[in-house]
Amino acid sequence: MNSFIWMSYDLGVSGDYEGLYAWLDNYEAKECGNSVACFWFSHEGDMLTSLKDEIEGAVSLNKRARVYVIYTDNEGMRGRFIIGGRKGAPWYGFGMREADSDDQAF
């Protein structure tokens, strides 16, 4: 199966960018801004599991590495970290909004 993916990546200062760039080049990924690429991903079975397994097999990752993918499935557009997770936004506190009373995941 083929899936179209947008991928954002942050491997940290000493990350294995050469390994990731070689992997992206093999998929003929297009550059879409700083640390963002899009490409068609060929896979069998679960797309997210296959994508994560391939990246982990091709790239040396450290504990700071983060990879976020945006894709579509039967229910519409989705986004998810397949490596690492969300951290505090650098823009938090700049806007004019009231403090949240509930902690809700997006």
PDB file of C-alpha atoms in Angstrom:
ATOM      1  CA  MET A   1       0.000   0.000   0.000  1.00  0.00           C
ATOM      2  CA  ASN A   2       1.143   3.590  -0.602  1.00  0.00           C
ATOM      3  CA  SER A   3       0.463   6.441   1.816  1.00  0.00           C
ATOM      4  CA  PHE A   4       1.270  10.117   1.360  1.00  0.00           C
ATOM      5  CA  ILE A   5       3.021  11.473   4.453  1.00  0.00           C
ATOM      6  CA  TRP A   6       4.150  14.848   5.728  1.00  0.00           C
ATOM      7  CA  MET A   7       6.941  14.394   8.265  1.00  0.00           C
ATOM      8  CA  SER A   8       8.483  16.839  10.723  1.00  0.00           C
ATOM      9  CA  TYR A   9      11.714  15.803  12.424  1.00  0.00           C
ATOM     10  CA  ASP A  10      13.989  17.068  15.179  1.00  0.00           C
ATOM     11  CA  LEU A  11      17.005  14.882  15.893  1.00  0.00           C
ATOM     12  CA  GLY A  12      18.773  17.346  18.176  1.00  0.00           C
ATOM     13  CA  VAL A  13      22.130  19.028  17.718  1.00  0.00           C
ATOM     14  CA  SER A  14      24.142  15.833  17.330  1.00  0.00           C
ATOM     15  CA  GLY A  15      21.461  13.759  15.575  1.00  0.00           C
ATOM     16  CA  ASP A  16      22.078  11.363  12.692  1.00  0.00           C
ATOM     17  CA  TYR A  17      20.865  13.711   9.968  1.00  0.00           C
ATOM     18  CA  GLU A  18      22.983  11.932   7.336  1.00  0.00           C
ATOM     19  CA  GLY A  19      21.159   8.687   8.031  1.00  0.00           C
ATOM     20  CA  LEU A  20      17.764  10.385   7.931  1.00  0.00           C
ATOM     21  CA  TYR A  21      18.599  12.347   4.776  1.00  0.00           C
ATOM     22  CA  ALA A  22      19.734   9.149   3.024  1.00  0.00           C
ATOM     23  CA  TRP A  23      16.486   7.458   4.052  1.00  0.00           C
ATOM     24  CA  LEU A  24      14.395  10.423   2.841  1.00  0.00           C
ATOM     25  CA  ASP A  25      16.350  10.547  -0.432  1.00  0.00           C
ATOM     26  CA  ASN A  26      15.561   6.871  -1.046  1.00  0.00           C
ATOM     27  CA  TYR A  27      11.853   7.816  -0.916  1.00  0.00           C
ATOM     28  CA  GLU A  28      12.425  10.850  -3.179  1.00  0.00           C
ATOM     29  CA  ALA A  29      11.045  13.076  -0.419  1.00  0.00           C
ATOM     30  CA  LYS A  30      10.388  16.735  -1.160  1.00  0.00           C
ATOM     31  CA  GLU A  31      11.735  19.460   1.117  1.00  0.00           C
ATOM     32  CA  CYS A  32       8.906  21.503   2.683  1.00  0.00           C
ATOM     33  CA  GLY A  33      10.725  23.970   4.972  1.00  0.00           C
ATOM     34  CA  ASN A  34      13.041  23.534   7.915  1.00  0.00           C
ATOM     35  CA  SER A  35      12.901  19.921   9.094  1.00  0.00           C
ATOM     36  CA  VAL A  36       9.759  19.064   7.116  1.00  0.00           C
ATOM     37  CA  ALA A  37       9.442  16.651   4.203  1.00  0.00           C
ATOM     38  CA  CYS A  38       6.661  14.969   2.256  1.00  0.00           C
ATOM     39  CA  PHE A  39       6.778  11.684   0.353  1.00  0.00           C
ATOM     40  CA  TRP A  40       4.930   8.562  -0.709  1.00  0.00           C
ATOM     41  CA  PHE A  41       5.614   5.679   1.679  1.00  0.00           C
ATOM     42  CA  SER A  42       5.198   2.080   0.494  1.00  0.00           C
ATOM     43  CA  HIS A  43       4.293  -0.319   3.280  1.00  0.00           C
ATOM     44  CA  GLU A  44       2.540  -3.515   4.236  1.00  0.00           C
ATOM     45  CA  GLY A  45       0.362  -3.665   7.323  1.00  0.00           C
ATOM     46  CA  ASP A  46       0.095  -0.760   9.747  1.00  0.00           C
ATOM     47  CA  MET A  47       1.615   2.354   8.175  1.00  0.00           C
ATOM     48  CA  LEU A  48       2.773   4.010  11.417  1.00  0.00           C
ATOM     49  CA  THR A  49       4.447   0.856  12.711  1.00  0.00           C
ATOM     50  CA  SER A  50       6.171   0.229   9.367  1.00  0.00           C
ATOM     51  CA  LEU A  51       7.350   3.845   9.149  1.00  0.00           C
ATOM     52  CA  LYS A  52       8.718   3.862  12.696  1.00  0.00           C
ATOM     53  CA  ASP A  53      10.480   0.514  12.202  1.00  0.00           C
ATOM     54  CA  GLU A  54      12.115   1.678   8.975  1.00  0.00           C
ATOM     55  CA  ILE A  55      13.331   4.948  10.459  1.00  0.00           C
ATOM     56  CA  GLU A  56      14.687   3.225  13.570  1.00  0.00           C
ATOM     57  CA  GLY A  57      16.506   0.737  11.324  1.00  0.00           C
ATOM     58  CA  ALA A  58      18.090   3.434   9.156  1.00  0.00           C
ATOM     59  CA  VAL A  59      18.810   6.257  11.609  1.00  0.00           C
ATOM     60  CA  SER A  60      20.724   6.315  14.902  1.00  0.00           C
ATOM     61  CA  LEU A  61      18.276   7.949  17.309  1.00  0.00           C
ATOM     62  CA  ASN A  62      18.930   9.407  20.728  1.00  0.00           C
ATOM     63  CA  LYS A  63      16.443  10.112  23.519  1.00  0.00           C
ATOM     64  CA  ARG A  64      15.862  13.656  22.250  1.00  0.00           C
ATOM     65  CA  ALA A  65      14.829  12.614  18.726  1.00  0.00           C
ATOM     66  CA  ARG A  66      11.295  13.453  17.642  1.00  0.00           C
ATOM     67  CA  VAL A  67       9.431  12.545  14.461  1.00  0.00           C
ATOM     68  CA  TYR A  68       5.864  13.723  13.812  1.00  0.00           C
ATOM     69  CA  VAL A  69       3.829  12.519  10.836  1.00  0.00           C
ATOM     70  CA  ILE A  70       0.676  13.888   9.244  1.00  0.00           C
ATOM     71  CA  TYR A  71      -1.332  11.438   7.152  1.00  0.00           C
ATOM     72  CA  THR A  72      -4.866  10.554   6.125  1.00  0.00           C
ATOM     73  CA  ASP A  73      -6.815   7.446   7.003  1.00  0.00           C
ATOM     74  CA  ASN A  74     -10.453   6.371   6.674  1.00  0.00           C
ATOM     75  CA  GLU A  75     -11.495   8.969   9.256  1.00  0.00           C
ATOM     76  CA  GLY A  76      -9.639  11.941   7.752  1.00  0.00           C
ATOM     77  CA  MET A  77      -6.402  13.770   8.431  1.00  0.00           C
ATOM     78  CA  ARG A  78      -4.360  12.722  11.457  1.00  0.00           C
ATOM     79  CA  GLY A  79      -1.107  13.732  13.108  1.00  0.00           C
ATOM     80  CA  ARG A  80       0.996  11.758  15.562  1.00  0.00           C
ATOM     81  CA  PHE A  81       4.467  11.474  17.058  1.00  0.00           C
ATOM     82  CA  ILE A  82       5.933   8.129  16.064  1.00  0.00           C
ATOM     83  CA  ILE A  83       9.242   8.875  17.834  1.00  0.00           C
ATOM     84  CA  GLY A  84       9.467  11.070  20.909  1.00  0.00           C
ATOM     85  CA  GLY A  85       6.671  13.370  21.981  1.00  0.00           C
ATOM     86  CA  ARG A  86       5.342  16.869  22.334  1.00  0.00           C
ATOM     87  CA  LYS A  87       7.243  19.448  24.363  1.00  0.00           C
ATOM     88  CA  GLY A  88       6.382  22.939  25.574  1.00  0.00           C
ATOM     89  CA  ALA A  89       5.680  25.399  22.755  1.00  0.00           C
ATOM     90  CA  PRO A  90       8.100  28.338  22.536  1.00  0.00           C
ATOM     91  CA  TRP A  91       5.158  30.678  21.859  1.00  0.00           C
ATOM     92  CA  TYR A  92       3.235  29.735  25.008  1.00  0.00           C
ATOM     93  CA  GLY A  93       2.350  32.845  26.996  1.00  0.00           C
ATOM     94  CA  PHE A  94       2.742  35.353  24.151  1.00  0.00           C
ATOM     95  CA  GLY A  95      -0.951  35.476  23.245  1.00  0.00           C
ATOM     96  CA  MET A  96      -3.832  37.103  25.052  1.00  0.00           C
ATOM     97  CA  ARG A  97      -5.833  34.196  26.376  1.00  0.00           C
ATOM     98  CA  GLU A  98      -7.122  33.094  29.728  1.00  0.00           C
ATOM     99  CA  ALA A  99      -5.349  30.320  31.600  1.00  0.00           C
ATOM    100  CA  ASP A 100      -6.742  26.850  30.874  1.00  0.00           C
ATOM    101  CA  SER A 101      -8.658  25.286  33.710  1.00  0.00           C
ATOM    102  CA  ASP A 102      -8.526  21.815  32.167  1.00  0.00           C
ATOM    103  CA  ASP A 103      -5.585  19.936  30.736  1.00  0.00           C
ATOM    104  CA  GLN A 104      -6.787  18.468  27.451  1.00  0.00           C
ATOM    105  CA  ALA A 105      -4.800  16.549  24.857  1.00  0.00           C
ATOM    106  CA  PHE A 106      -5.249  17.486  21.230  1.00  0.00           C
TER     107      PHE A 106
END
